[in-house]
GROMACS .gro file of C-alpha atoms in nm:
model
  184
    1UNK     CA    1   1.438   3.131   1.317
    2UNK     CA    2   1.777   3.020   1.255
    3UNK     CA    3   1.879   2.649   1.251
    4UNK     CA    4   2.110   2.715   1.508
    5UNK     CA    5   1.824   2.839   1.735
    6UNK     CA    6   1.694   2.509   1.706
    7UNK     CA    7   1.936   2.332   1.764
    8UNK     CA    8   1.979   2.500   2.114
    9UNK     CA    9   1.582   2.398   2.140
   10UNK     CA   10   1.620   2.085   2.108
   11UNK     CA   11   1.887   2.038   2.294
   12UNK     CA   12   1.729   2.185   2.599
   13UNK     CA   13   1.543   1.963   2.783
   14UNK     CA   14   1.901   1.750   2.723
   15UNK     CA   15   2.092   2.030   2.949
   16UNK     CA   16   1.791   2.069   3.217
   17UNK     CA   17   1.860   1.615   3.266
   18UNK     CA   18   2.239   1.704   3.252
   19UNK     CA   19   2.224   1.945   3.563
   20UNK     CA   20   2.203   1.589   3.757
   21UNK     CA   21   2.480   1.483   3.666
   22UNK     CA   22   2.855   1.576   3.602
   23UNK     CA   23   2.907   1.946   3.552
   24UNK     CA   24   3.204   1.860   3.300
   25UNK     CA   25   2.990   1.654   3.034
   26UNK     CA   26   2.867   1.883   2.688
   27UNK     CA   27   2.600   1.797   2.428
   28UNK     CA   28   2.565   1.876   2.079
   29UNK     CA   29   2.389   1.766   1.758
   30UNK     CA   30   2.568   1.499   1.574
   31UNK     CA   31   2.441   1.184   1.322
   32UNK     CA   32   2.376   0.950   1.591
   33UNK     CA   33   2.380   0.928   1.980
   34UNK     CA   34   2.724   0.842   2.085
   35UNK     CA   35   2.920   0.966   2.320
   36UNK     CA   36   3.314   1.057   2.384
   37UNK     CA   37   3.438   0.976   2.796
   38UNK     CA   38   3.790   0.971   2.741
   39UNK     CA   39   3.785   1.325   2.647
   40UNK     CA   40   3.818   1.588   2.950
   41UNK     CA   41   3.509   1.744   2.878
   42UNK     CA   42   3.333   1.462   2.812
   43UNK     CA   43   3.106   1.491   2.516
   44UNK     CA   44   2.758   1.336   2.441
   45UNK     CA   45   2.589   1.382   2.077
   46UNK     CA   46   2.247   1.419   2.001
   47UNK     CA   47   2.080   1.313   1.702
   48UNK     CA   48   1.819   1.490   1.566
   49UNK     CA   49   1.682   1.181   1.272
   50UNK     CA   50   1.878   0.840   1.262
   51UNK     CA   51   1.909   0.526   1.073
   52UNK     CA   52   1.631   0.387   1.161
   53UNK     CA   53   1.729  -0.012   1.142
   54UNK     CA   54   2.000   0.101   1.392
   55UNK     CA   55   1.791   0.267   1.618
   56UNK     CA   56   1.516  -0.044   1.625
   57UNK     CA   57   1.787  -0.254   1.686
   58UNK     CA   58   1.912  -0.015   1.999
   59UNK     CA   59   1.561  -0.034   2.143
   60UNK     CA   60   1.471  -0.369   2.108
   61UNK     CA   61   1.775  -0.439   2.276
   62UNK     CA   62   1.698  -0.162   2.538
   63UNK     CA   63   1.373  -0.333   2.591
   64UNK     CA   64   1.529  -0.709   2.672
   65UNK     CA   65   1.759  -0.542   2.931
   66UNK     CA   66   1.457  -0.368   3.110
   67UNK     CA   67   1.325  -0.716   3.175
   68UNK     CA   68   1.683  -0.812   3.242
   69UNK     CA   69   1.668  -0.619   3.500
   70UNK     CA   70   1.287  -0.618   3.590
   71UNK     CA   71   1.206  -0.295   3.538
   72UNK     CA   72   0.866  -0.223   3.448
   73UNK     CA   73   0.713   0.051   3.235
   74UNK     CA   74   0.764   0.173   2.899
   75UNK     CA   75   1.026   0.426   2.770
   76UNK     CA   76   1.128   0.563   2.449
   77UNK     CA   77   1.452   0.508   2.253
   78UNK     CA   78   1.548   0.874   2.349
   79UNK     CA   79   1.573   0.875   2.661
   80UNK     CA   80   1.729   0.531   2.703
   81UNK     CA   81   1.995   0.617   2.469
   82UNK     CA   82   2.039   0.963   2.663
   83UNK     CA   83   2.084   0.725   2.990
   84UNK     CA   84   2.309   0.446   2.765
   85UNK     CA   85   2.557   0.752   2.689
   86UNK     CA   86   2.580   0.867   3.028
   87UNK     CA   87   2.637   0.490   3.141
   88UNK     CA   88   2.934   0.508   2.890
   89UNK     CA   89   3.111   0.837   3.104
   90UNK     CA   90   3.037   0.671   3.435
   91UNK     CA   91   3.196   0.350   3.324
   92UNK     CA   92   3.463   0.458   3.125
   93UNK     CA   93   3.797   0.269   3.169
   94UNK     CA   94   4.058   0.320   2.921
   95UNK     CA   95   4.185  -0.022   2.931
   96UNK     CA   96   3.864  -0.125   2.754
   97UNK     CA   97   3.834   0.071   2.527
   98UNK     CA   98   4.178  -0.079   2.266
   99UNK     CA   99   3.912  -0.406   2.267
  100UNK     CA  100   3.585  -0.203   2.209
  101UNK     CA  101   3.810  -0.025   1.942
  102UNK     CA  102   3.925  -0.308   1.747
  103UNK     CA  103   3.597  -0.457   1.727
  104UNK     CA  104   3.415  -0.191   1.669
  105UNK     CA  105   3.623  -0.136   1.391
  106UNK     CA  106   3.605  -0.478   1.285
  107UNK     CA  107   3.228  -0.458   1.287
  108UNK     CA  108   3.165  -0.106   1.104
  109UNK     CA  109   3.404  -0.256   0.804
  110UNK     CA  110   3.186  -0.532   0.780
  111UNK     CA  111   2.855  -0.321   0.768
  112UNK     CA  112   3.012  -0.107   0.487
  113UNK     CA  113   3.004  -0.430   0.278
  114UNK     CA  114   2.690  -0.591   0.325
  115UNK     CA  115   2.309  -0.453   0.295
  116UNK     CA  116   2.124  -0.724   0.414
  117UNK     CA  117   1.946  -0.636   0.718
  118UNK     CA  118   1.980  -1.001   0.859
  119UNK     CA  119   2.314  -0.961   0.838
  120UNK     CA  120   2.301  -0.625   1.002
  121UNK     CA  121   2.138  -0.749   1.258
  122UNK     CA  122   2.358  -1.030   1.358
  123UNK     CA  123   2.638  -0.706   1.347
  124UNK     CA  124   2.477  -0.497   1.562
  125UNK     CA  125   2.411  -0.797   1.821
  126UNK     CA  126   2.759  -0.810   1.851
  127UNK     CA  127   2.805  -0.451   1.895
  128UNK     CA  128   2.536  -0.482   2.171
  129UNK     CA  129   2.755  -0.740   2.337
  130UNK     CA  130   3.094  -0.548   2.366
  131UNK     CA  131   3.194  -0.503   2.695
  132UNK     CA  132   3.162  -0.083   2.720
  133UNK     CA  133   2.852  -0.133   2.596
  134UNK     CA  134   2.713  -0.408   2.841
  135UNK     CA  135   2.882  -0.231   3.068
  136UNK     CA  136   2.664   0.146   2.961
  137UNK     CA  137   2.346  -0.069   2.962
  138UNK     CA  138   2.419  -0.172   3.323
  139UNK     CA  139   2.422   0.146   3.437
  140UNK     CA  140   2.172   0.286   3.275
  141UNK     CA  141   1.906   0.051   3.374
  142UNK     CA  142   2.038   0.053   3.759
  143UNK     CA  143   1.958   0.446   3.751
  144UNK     CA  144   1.635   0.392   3.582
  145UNK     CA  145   1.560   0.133   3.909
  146UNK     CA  146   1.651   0.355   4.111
  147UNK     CA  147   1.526   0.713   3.992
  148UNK     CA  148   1.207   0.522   3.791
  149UNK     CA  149   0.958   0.818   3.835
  150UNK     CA  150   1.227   1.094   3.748
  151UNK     CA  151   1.340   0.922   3.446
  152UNK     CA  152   0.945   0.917   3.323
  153UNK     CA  153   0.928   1.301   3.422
  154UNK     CA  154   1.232   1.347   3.183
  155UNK     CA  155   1.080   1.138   2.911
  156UNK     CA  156   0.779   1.346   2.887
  157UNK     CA  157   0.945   1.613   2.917
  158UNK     CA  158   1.146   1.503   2.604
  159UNK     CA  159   0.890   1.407   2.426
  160UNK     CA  160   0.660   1.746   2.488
  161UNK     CA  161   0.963   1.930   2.313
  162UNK     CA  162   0.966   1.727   2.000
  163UNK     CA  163   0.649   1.775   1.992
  164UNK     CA  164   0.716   2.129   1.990
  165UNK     CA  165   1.018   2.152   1.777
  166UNK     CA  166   1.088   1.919   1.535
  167UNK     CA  167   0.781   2.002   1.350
  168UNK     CA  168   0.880   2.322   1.338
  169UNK     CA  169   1.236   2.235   1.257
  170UNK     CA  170   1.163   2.006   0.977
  171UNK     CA  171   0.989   2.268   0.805
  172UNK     CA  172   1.283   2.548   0.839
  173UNK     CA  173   1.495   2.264   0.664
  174UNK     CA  174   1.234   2.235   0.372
  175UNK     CA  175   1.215   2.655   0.315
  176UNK     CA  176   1.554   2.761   0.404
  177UNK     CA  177   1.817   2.446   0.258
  178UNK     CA  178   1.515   2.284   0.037
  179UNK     CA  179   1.574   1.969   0.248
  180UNK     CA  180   1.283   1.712   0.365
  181UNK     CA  181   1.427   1.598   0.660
  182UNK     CA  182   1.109   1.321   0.670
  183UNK     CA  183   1.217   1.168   0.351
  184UNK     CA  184   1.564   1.031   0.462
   0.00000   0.00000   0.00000
């Protein structure tokens, strides 16, 4: 199978979520979940392996605002980022966005420069705290409240298809580009 065949499989369960939602917004694989509102067509990327400090960062964070907001259950960095990304198109406001810029800026310089992960995390705190992103985070965990038992259908749903895939995917990468996937 072709990489690009995978890619369209794992993206899939992504585009069956997305029919709730705005018929405007694309997905793709990129490096890390992020996601691009001012464009027209907004854009939301898909990672398929990410930094992994980062992403335990994201979800402990994800975690304090579910209690924030008293929301009870468990759910898994994907498909809270999926919902964080979303929040980002449905509270998009350009005026925000020269602050979120600048620091955002600010804070990815710093990164660059330092390697210890205390440090890091103190960084991505404050990334956390920027308004679009408090502002993503709010709406994400209002639709979880209010759609609670669809987002856990989606979850497993997500979840079922790595199953399925990535295995599959990470071992394309080692035959065809000589690439373990599992060792970055």
């Amino acid at each position: 199978m072709k990489t690009k065949r995978y890619f369209k499989l794992i993206l899939k369960p992504y585009r069956v979520i997305l029919k709730h939602f705005d018929k405007d917004i694309r997905i793709s694989i990129g490096k890390t979940f992020c996601c691009f509102p001012q464009l027209e067509e907004k854009e939301i990327e898909i990672p398929i392996f990410e930094n992994k400090l980062g992403r335990k960062a994201f979800y402990n964070k994800m975690n304090k605002r579910l209690k924030q907001y008293n929301i009870n259950g468990e759910f898994s960095s994907e498909i809270l980022s999926f919902l964080h990304e979303l929040g980002h198109i449905y509270t998009y406001k350009r005026i925000n966005e020269i602050k979120y810029n600048i620091g955002t800026m600010i804070i990815q310089g710093i990164q660059a420069k330092l390697c210890s992960p205390k440090l890091l995390n103190f960084f991505y705190n404050w990334y956390f705290n920027l308004k679009l992103e408090k502002l993503a985070d709010k709406w994400a965990m209002n639709f979880i409240k209010e759609n609670q038992k669809l987002v856990e259908d989606w979850q497993i749903m997500l979840q079922e298809n790595y199953n399925k895939v990535i295995p599959k995917f990470v071992e394309h990468m080692k035959i065809k580009y000589k690439q373990d996937l599992l060792a970055q």
